[in-house]
PDB file of C-alpha atoms and ligand atoms in Angstrom:
ATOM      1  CA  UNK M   1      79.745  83.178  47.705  1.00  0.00           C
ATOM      2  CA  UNK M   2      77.088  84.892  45.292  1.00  0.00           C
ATOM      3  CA  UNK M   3      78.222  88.535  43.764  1.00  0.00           C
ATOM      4  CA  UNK M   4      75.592  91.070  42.906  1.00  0.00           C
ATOM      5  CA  UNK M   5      75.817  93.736  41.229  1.00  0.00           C
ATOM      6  CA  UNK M   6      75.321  97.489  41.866  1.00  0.00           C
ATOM      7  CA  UNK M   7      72.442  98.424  41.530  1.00  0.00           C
ATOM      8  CA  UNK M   8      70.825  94.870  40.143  1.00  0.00           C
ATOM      9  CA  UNK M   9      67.243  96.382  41.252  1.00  0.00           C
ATOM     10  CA  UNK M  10      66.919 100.105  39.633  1.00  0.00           C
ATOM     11  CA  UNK M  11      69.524 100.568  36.850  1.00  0.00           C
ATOM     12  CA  UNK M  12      68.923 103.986  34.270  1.00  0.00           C
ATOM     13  CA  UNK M  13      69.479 103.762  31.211  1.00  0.00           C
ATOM     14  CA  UNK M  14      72.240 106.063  29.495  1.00  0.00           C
ATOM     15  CA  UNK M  15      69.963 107.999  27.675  1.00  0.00           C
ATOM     16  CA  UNK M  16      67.037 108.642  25.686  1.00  0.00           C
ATOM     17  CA  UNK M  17      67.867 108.003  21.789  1.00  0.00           C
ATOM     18  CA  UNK M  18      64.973 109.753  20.147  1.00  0.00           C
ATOM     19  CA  UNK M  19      61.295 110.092  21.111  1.00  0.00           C
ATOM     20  CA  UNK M  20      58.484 108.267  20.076  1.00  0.00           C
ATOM     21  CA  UNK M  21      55.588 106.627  21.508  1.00  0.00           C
ATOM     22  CA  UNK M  22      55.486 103.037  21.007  1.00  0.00           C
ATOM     23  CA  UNK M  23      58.142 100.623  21.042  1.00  0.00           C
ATOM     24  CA  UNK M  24      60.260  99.179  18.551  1.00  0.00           C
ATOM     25  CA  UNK M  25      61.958  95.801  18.184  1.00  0.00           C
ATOM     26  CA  UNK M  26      64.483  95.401  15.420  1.00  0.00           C
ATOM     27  CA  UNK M  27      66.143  91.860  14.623  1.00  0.00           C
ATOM     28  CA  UNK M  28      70.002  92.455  13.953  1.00  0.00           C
ATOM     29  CA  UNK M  29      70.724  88.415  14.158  1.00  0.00           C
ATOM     30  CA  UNK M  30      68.855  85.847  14.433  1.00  0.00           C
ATOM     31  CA  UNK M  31      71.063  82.942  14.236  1.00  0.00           C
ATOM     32  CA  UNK M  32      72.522  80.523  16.290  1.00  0.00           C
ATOM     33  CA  UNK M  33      75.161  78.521  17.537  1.00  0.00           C
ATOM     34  CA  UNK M  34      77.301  80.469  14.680  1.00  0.00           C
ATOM     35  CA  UNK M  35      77.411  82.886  12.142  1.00  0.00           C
ATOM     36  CA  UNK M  36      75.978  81.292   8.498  1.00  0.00           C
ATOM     37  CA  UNK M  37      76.571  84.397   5.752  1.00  0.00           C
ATOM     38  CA  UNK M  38      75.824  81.774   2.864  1.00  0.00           C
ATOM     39  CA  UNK M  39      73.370  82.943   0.316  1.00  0.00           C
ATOM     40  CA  UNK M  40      70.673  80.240   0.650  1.00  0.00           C
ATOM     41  CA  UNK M  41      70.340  81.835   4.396  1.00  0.00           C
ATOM     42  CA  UNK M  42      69.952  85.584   3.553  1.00  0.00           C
ATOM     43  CA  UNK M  43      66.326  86.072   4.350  1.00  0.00           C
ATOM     44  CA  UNK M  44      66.379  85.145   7.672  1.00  0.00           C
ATOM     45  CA  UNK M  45      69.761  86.108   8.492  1.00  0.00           C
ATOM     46  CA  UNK M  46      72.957  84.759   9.052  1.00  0.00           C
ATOM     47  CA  UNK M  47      74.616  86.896  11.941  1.00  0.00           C
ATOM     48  CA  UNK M  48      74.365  85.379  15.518  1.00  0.00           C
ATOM     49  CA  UNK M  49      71.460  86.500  17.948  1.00  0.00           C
ATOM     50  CA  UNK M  50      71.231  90.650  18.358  1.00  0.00           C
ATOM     51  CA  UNK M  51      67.912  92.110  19.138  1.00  0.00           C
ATOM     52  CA  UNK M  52      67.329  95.707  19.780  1.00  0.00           C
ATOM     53  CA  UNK M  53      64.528  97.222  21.429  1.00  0.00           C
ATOM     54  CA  UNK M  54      63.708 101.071  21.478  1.00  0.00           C
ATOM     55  CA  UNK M  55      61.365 101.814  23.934  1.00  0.00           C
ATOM     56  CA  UNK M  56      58.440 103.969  24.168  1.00  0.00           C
ATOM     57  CA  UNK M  57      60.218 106.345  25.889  1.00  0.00           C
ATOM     58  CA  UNK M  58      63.381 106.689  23.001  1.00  0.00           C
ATOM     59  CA  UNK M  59      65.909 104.275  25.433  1.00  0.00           C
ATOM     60  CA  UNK M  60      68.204 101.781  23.854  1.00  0.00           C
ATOM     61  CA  UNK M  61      67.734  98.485  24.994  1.00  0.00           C
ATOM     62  CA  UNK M  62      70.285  95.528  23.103  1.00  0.00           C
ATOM     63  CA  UNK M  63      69.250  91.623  23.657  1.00  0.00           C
ATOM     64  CA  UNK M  64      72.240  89.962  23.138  1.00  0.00           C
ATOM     65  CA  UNK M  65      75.812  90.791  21.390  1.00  0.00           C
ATOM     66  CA  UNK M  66      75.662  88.108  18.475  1.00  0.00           C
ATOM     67  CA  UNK M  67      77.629  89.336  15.423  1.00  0.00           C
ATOM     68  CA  UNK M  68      74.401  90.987  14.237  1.00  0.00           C
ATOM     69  CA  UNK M  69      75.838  93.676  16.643  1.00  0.00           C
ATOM     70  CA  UNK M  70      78.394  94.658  14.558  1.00  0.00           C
ATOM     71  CA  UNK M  71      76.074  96.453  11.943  1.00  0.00           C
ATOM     72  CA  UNK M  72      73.801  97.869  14.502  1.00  0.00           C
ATOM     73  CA  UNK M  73      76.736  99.471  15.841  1.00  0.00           C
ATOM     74  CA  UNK M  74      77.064 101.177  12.199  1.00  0.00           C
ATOM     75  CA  UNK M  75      73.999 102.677  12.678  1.00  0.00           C
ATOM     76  CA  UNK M  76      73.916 104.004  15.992  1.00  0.00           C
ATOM     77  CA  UNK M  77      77.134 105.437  15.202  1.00  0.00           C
ATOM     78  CA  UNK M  78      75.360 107.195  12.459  1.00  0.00           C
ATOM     79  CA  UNK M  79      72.702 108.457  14.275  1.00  0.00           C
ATOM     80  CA  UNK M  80      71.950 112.128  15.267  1.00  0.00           C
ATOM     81  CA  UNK M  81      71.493 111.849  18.853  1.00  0.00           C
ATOM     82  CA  UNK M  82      73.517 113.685  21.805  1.00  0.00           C
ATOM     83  CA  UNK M  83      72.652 110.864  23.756  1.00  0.00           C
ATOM     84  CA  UNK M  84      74.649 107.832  23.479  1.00  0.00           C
ATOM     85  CA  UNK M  85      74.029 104.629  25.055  1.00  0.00           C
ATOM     86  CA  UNK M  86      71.800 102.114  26.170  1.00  0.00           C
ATOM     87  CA  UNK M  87      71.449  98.611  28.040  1.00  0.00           C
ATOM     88  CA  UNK M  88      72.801  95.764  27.218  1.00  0.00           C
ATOM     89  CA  UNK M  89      70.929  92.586  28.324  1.00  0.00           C
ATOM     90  CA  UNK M  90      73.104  88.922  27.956  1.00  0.00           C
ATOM     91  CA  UNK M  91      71.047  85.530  27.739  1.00  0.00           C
ATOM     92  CA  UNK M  92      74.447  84.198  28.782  1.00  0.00           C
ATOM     93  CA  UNK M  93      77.846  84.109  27.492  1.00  0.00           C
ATOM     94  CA  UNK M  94      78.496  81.706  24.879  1.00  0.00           C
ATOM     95  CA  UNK M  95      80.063  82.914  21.499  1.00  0.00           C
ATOM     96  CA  UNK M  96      76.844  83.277  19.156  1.00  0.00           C
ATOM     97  CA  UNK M  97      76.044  85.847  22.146  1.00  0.00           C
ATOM     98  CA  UNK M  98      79.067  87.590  22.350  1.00  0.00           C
ATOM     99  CA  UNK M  99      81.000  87.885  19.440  1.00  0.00           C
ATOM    100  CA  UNK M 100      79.529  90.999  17.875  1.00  0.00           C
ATOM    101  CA  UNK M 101      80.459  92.928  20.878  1.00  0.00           C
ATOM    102  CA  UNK M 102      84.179  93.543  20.289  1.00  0.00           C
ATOM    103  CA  UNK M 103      83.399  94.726  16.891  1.00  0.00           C
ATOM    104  CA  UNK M 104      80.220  97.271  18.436  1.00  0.00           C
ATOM    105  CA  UNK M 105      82.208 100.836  17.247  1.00  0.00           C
ATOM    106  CA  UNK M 106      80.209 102.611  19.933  1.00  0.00           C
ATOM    107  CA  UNK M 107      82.041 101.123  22.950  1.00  0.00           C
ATOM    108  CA  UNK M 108      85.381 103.114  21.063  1.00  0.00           C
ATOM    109  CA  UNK M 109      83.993 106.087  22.181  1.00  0.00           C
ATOM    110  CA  UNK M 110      84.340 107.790  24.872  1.00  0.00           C
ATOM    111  CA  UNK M 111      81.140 109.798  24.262  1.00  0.00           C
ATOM    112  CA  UNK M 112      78.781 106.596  24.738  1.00  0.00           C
ATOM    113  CA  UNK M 113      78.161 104.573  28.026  1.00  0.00           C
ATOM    114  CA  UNK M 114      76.625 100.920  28.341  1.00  0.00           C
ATOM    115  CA  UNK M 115      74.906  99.118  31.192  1.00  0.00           C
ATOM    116  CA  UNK M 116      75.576  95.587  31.036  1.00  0.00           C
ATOM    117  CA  UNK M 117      73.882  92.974  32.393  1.00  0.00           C
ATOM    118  CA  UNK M 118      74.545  89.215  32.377  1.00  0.00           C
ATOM    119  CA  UNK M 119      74.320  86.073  34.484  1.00  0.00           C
ATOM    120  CA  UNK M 120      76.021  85.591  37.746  1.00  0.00           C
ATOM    121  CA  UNK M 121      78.823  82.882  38.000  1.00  0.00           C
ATOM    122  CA  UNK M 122      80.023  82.356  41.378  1.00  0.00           C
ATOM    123  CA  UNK M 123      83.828  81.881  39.839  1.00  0.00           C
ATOM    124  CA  UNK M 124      84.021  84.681  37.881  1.00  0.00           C
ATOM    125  CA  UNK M 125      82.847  88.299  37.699  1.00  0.00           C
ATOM    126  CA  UNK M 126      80.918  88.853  34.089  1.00  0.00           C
ATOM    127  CA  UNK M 127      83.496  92.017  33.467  1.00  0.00           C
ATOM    128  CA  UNK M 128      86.499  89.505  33.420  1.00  0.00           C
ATOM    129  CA  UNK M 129      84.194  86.847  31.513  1.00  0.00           C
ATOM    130  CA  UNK M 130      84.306  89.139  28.832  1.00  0.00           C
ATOM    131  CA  UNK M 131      87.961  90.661  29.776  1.00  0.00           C
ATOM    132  CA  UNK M 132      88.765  87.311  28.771  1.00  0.00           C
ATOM    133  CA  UNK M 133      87.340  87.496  25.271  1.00  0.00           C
ATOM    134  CA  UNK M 134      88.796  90.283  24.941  1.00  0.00           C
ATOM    135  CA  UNK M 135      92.366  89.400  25.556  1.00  0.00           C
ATOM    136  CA  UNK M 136      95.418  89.672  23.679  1.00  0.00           C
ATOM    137  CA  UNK M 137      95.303  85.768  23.329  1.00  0.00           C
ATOM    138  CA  UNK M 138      92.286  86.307  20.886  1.00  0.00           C
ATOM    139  CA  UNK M 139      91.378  89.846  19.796  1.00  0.00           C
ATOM    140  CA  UNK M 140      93.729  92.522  19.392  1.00  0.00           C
ATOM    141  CA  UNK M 141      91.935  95.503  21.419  1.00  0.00           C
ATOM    142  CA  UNK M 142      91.590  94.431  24.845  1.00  0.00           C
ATOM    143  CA  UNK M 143      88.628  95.437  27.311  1.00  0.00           C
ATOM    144  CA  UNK M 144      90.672  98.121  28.994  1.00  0.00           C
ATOM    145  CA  UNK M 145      91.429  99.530  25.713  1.00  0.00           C
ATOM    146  CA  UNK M 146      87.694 100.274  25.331  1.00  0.00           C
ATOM    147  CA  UNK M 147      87.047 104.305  25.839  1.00  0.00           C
ATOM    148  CA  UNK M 148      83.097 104.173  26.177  1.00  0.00           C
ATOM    149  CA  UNK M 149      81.876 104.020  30.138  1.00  0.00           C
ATOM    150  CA  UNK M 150      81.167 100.276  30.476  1.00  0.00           C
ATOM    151  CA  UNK M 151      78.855  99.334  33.792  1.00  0.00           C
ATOM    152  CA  UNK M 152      78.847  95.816  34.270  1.00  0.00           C
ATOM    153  CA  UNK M 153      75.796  94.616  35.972  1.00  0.00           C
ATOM    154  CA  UNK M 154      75.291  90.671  37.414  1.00  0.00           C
ATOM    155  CA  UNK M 155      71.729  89.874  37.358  1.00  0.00           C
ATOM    156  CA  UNK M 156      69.492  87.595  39.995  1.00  0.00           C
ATOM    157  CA  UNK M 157      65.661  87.092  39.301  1.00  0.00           C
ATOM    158  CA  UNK M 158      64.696  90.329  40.440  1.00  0.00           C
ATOM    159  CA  UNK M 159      62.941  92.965  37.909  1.00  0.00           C
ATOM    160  CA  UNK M 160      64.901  95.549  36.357  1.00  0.00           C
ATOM    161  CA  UNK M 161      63.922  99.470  35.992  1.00  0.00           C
ATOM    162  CA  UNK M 162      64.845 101.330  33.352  1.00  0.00           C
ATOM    163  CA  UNK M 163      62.893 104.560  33.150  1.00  0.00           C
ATOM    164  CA  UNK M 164      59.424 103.255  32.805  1.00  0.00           C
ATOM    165  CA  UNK M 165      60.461 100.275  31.108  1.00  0.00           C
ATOM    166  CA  UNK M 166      60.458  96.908  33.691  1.00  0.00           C
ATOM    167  CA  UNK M 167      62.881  94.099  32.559  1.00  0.00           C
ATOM    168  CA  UNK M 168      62.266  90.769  34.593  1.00  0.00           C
ATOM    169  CA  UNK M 169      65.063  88.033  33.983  1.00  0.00           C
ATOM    170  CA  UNK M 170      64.255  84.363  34.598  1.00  0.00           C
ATOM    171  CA  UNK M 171      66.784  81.462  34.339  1.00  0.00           C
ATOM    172  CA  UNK M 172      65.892  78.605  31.713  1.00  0.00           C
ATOM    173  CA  UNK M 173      67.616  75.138  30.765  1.00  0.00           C
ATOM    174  CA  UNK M 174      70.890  75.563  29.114  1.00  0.00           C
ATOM    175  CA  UNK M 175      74.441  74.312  29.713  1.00  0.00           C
ATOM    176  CA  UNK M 176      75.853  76.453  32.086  1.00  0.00           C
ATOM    177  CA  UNK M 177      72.491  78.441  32.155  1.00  0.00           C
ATOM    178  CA  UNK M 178      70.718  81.077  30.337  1.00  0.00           C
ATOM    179  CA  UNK M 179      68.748  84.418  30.985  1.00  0.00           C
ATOM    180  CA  UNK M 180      65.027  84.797  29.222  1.00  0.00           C
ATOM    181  CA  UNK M 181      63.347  88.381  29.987  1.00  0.00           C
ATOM    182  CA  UNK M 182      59.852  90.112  29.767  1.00  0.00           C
ATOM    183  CA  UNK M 183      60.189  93.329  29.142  1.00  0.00           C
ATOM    184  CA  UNK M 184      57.273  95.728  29.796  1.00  0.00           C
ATOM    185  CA  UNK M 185      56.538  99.162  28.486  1.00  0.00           C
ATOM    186  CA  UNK M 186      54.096 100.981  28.786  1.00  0.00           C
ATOM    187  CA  UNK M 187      51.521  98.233  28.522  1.00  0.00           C
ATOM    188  CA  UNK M 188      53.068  96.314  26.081  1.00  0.00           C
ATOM    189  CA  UNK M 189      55.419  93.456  26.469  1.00  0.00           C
ATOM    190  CA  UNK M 190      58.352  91.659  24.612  1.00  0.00           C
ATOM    191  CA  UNK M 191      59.541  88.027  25.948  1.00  0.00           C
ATOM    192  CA  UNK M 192      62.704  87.242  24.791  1.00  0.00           C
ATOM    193  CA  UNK M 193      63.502  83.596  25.292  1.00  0.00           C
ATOM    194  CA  UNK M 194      66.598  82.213  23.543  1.00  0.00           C
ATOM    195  CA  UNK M 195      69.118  79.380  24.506  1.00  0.00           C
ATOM    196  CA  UNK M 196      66.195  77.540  26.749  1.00  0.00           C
ATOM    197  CA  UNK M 197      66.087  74.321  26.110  1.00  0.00           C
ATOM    198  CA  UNK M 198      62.113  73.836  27.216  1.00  0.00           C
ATOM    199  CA  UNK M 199      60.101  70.559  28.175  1.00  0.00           C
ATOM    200  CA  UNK M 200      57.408  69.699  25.288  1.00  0.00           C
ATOM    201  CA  UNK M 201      55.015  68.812  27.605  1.00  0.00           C
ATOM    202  CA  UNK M 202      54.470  71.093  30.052  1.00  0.00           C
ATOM    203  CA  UNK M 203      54.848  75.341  30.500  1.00  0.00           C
ATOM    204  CA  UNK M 204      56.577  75.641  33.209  1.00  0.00           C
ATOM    205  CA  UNK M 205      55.795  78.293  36.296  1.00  0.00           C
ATOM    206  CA  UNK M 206      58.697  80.741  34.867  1.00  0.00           C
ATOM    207  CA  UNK M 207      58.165  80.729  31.298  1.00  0.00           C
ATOM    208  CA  UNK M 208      54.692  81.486  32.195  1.00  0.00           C
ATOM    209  CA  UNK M 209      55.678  84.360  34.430  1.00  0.00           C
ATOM    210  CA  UNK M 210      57.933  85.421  31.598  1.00  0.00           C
ATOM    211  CA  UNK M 211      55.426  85.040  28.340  1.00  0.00           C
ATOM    212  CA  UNK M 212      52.027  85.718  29.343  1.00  0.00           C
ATOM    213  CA  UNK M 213      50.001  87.885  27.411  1.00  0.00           C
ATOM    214  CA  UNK M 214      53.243  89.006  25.696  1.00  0.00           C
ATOM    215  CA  UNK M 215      52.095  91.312  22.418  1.00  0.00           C
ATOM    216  CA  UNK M 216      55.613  89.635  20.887  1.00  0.00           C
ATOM    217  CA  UNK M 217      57.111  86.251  22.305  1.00  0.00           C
ATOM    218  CA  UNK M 218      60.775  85.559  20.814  1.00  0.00           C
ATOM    219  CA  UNK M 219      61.903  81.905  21.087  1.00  0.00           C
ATOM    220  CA  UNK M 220      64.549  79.501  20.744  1.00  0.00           C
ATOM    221  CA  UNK M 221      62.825  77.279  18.316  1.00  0.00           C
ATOM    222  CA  UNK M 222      66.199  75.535  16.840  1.00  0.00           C
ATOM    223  CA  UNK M 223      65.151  72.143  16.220  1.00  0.00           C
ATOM    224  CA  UNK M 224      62.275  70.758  14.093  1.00  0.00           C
ATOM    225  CA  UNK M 225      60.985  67.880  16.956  1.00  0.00           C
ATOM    226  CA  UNK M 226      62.489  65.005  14.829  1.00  0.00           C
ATOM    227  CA  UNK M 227      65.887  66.730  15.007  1.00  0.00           C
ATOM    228  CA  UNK M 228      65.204  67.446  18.679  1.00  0.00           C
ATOM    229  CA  UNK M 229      65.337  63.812  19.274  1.00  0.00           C
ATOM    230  CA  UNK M 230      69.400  63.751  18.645  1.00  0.00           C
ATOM    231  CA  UNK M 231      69.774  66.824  20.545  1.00  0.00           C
ATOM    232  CA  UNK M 232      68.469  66.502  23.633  1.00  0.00           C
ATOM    233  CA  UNK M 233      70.488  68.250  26.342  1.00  0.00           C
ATOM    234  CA  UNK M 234      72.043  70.614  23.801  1.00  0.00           C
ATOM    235  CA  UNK M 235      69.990  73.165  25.140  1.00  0.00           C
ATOM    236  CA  UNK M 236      67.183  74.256  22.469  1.00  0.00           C
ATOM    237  CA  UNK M 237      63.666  73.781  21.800  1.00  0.00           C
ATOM    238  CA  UNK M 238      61.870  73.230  18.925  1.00  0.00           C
ATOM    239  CA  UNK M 239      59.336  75.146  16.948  1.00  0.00           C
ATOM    240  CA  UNK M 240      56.429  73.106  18.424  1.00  0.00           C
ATOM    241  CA  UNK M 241      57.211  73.804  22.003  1.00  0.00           C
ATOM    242  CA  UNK M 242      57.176  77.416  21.050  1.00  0.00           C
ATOM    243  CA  UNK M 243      53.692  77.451  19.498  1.00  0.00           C
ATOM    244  CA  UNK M 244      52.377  75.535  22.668  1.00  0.00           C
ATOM    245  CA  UNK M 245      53.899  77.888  24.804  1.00  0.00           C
ATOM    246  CA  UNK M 246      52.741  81.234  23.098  1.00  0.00           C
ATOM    247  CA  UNK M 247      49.058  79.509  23.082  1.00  0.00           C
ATOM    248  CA  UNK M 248      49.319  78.508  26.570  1.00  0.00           C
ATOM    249  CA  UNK M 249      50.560  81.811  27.639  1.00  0.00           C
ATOM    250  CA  UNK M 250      47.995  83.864  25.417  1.00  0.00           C
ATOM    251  CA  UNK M 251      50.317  85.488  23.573  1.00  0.00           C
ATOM    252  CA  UNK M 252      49.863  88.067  20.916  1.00  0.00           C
ATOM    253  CA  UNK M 253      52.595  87.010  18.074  1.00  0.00           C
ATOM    254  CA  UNK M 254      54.826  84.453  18.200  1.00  0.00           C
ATOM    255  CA  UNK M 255      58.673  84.989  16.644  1.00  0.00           C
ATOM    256  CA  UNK M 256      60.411  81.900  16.127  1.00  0.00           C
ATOM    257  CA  UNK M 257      63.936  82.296  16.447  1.00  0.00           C
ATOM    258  CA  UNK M 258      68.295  81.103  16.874  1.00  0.00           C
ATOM    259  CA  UNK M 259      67.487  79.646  13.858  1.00  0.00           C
ATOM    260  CA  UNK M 260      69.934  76.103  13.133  1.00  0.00           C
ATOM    261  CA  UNK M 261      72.950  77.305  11.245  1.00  0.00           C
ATOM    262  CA  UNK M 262      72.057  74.217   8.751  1.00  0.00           C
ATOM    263  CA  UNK M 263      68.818  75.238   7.874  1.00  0.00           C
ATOM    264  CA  UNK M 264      68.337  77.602   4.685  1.00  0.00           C
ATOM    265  CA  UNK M 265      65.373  79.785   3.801  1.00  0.00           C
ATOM    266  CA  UNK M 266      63.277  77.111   1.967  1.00  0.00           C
ATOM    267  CA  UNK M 267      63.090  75.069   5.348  1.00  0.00           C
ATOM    268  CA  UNK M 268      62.982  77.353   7.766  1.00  0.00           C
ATOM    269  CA  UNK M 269      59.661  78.477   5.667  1.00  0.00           C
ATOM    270  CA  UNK M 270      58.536  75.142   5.746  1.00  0.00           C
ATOM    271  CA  UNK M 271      58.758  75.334   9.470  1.00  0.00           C
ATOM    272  CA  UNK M 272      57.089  78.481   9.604  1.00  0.00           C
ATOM    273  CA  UNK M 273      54.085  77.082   7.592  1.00  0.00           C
ATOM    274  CA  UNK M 274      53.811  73.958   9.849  1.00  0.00           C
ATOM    275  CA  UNK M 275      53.938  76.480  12.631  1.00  0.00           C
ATOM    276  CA  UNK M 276      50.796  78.444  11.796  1.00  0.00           C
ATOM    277  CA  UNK M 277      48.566  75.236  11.960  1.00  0.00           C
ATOM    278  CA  UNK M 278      49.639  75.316  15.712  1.00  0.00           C
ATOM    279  CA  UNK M 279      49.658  78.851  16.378  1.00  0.00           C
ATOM    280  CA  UNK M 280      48.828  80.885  13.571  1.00  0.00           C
ATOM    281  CA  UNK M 281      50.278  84.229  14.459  1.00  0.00           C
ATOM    282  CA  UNK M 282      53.504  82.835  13.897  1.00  0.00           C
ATOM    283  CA  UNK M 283      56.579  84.220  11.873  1.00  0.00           C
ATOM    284  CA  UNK M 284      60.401  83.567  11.812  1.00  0.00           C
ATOM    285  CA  UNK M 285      63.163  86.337  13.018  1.00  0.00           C
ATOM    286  CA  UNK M 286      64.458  87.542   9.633  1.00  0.00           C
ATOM    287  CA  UNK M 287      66.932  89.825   9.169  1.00  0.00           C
ATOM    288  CA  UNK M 288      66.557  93.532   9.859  1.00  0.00           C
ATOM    289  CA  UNK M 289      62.957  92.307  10.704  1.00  0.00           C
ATOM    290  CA  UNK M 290      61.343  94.988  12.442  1.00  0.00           C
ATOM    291  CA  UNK M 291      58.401  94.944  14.682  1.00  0.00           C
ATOM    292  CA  UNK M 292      56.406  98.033  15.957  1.00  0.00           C
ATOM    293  CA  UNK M 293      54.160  97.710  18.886  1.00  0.00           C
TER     294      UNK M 293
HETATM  295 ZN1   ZN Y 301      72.887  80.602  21.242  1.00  0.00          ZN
HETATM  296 ZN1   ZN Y 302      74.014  78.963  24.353  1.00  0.00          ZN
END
């Protein structure tokens, strides 16, 4: 029998951080699969997928709880704001997308309050998904410890209001399933499209519906093709699929990103060169990359 959440349809965000008028997209991790702090790796990061996204309007939207999230907690918890919290949007639940999350300070305090949102499974609710990471057989604070307000939130393909930012969620190719979303505001539009493991040849109807005319398209571009070959079914695309994509789609800048833990900074610039022949508004998620729209 299919759960939904609350209020999947219209959820509002905790709060507005600060003020400003356009939005901002800030790369906290952009790894995947695992965490790679080795020094050859340092440029484009070695902390597991964590994207955040403040929108036009000041709200705090978080793509993903890789470790990355562990030093974006830092900051928020140094930030002068009486509001505290934000949404946070899950591609799915496996590790590189969830380990930074019991190590996010802000959720030990009772001042701040998440929305969380996250795939359906018709087994179990997403709350005791990530009870269960949270348990005393491997971390030694467990969920109910937690003193922020925590709103868990189990998402279908239906858009996604917060303030007068619209997040759509569409489900891609990936063992057990994944989440990509197109977030618009006001008039500008992020697609953030990790963990899908997409066909070469073809766009297909959702990823269109997701990426078009996106001003910034983020996506799972893993494997060079050649090392796609061995990893078919693994559940990752290659850089080449994400340069047809973004030019089929017509959009704006293309961010390749879940970057292979074995790949350093010399290759993954190779990759970014062979990129731009294809799609030449291309660059790589590096670390504490940020975009402004
Ligand atoms: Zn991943
Ligand atoms: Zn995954």
């Amino acid at each position: 029998m299919a759960r939904r959440g609350p209020s999947a349809r219209r959820g509002l965000a905790a709060c507005v951080l600060y003020s400003r008028d356009m939005a901002t997209i800030k790369f906290w991790g952009t790894r995947g699969s695992i965490a790679t702090p080795l020094p050859d790796r340092m440029k484009y990061g070695g902390d597991t997928s964590c994207v955040e996204i403040v929108t036009h309007e000041g709200l705090e939207i978080i793509m993903d709880a890789g470790t990355g999230m562990r030093r974006l907690g830092q900051v928020i918890m140094g930030r002068k704001s009486s509001c505290k919290g934000g949404a946070l949007f899950l591609s799915h639940l496996h590790w590189d997308h969830i380990q930074g999350f019991p190590f996010f300070i802000p959720i030990y305090d009772p001042h701040f309050k998440f929305q969380i949102y996250g795939p359906m499974r018709v087994d179990q609710t997403l709350e005791y998904r990530l009870k269960k990471q949270m348990s005393d057989l491997f971390f030694p604070v467990v969920l109910e410890e937690v003193s922020a307000k925590l709103e868990f939130i189990e998402i279908v393909e239906e858009p996604i209001q917060l303030g007068q930012t619209t997040v759509i969620p569409r489900f891609q190719n990936h063992p057990q399933g994944s989440y990509g979303y197109r977030i618009e505001d006001a008039g500008k539009v992020i697609a953030y499209m990790t963990d899908n493991e997409h066909p070469a040849a073809e766009v297909l109807e959702d990823t269109r519906i997701l990426a078009a005319n996106a001003d910034v398209l983020i996506f799972d571009a893993q494997y060079t093709p050649e090392e796609y070959e061995k990893h078919r079914g693994w559940g990752h695309s290659t850089w080449l699929t994400a340069t047809k994509i973004a030019r089929e789609c017509g959009v704006k800048r293309l961010v390749l990103f879940h970057h292979d833990p074995d790949h350093n900074d010399d290759f993954i610039d190779a990759i970014v060169a062979l990129a731009c022949e294809q799609f030449p508004a291309t660059i790589a998620a590096s670390r504490d990359l940020e975009i402004q729209l």
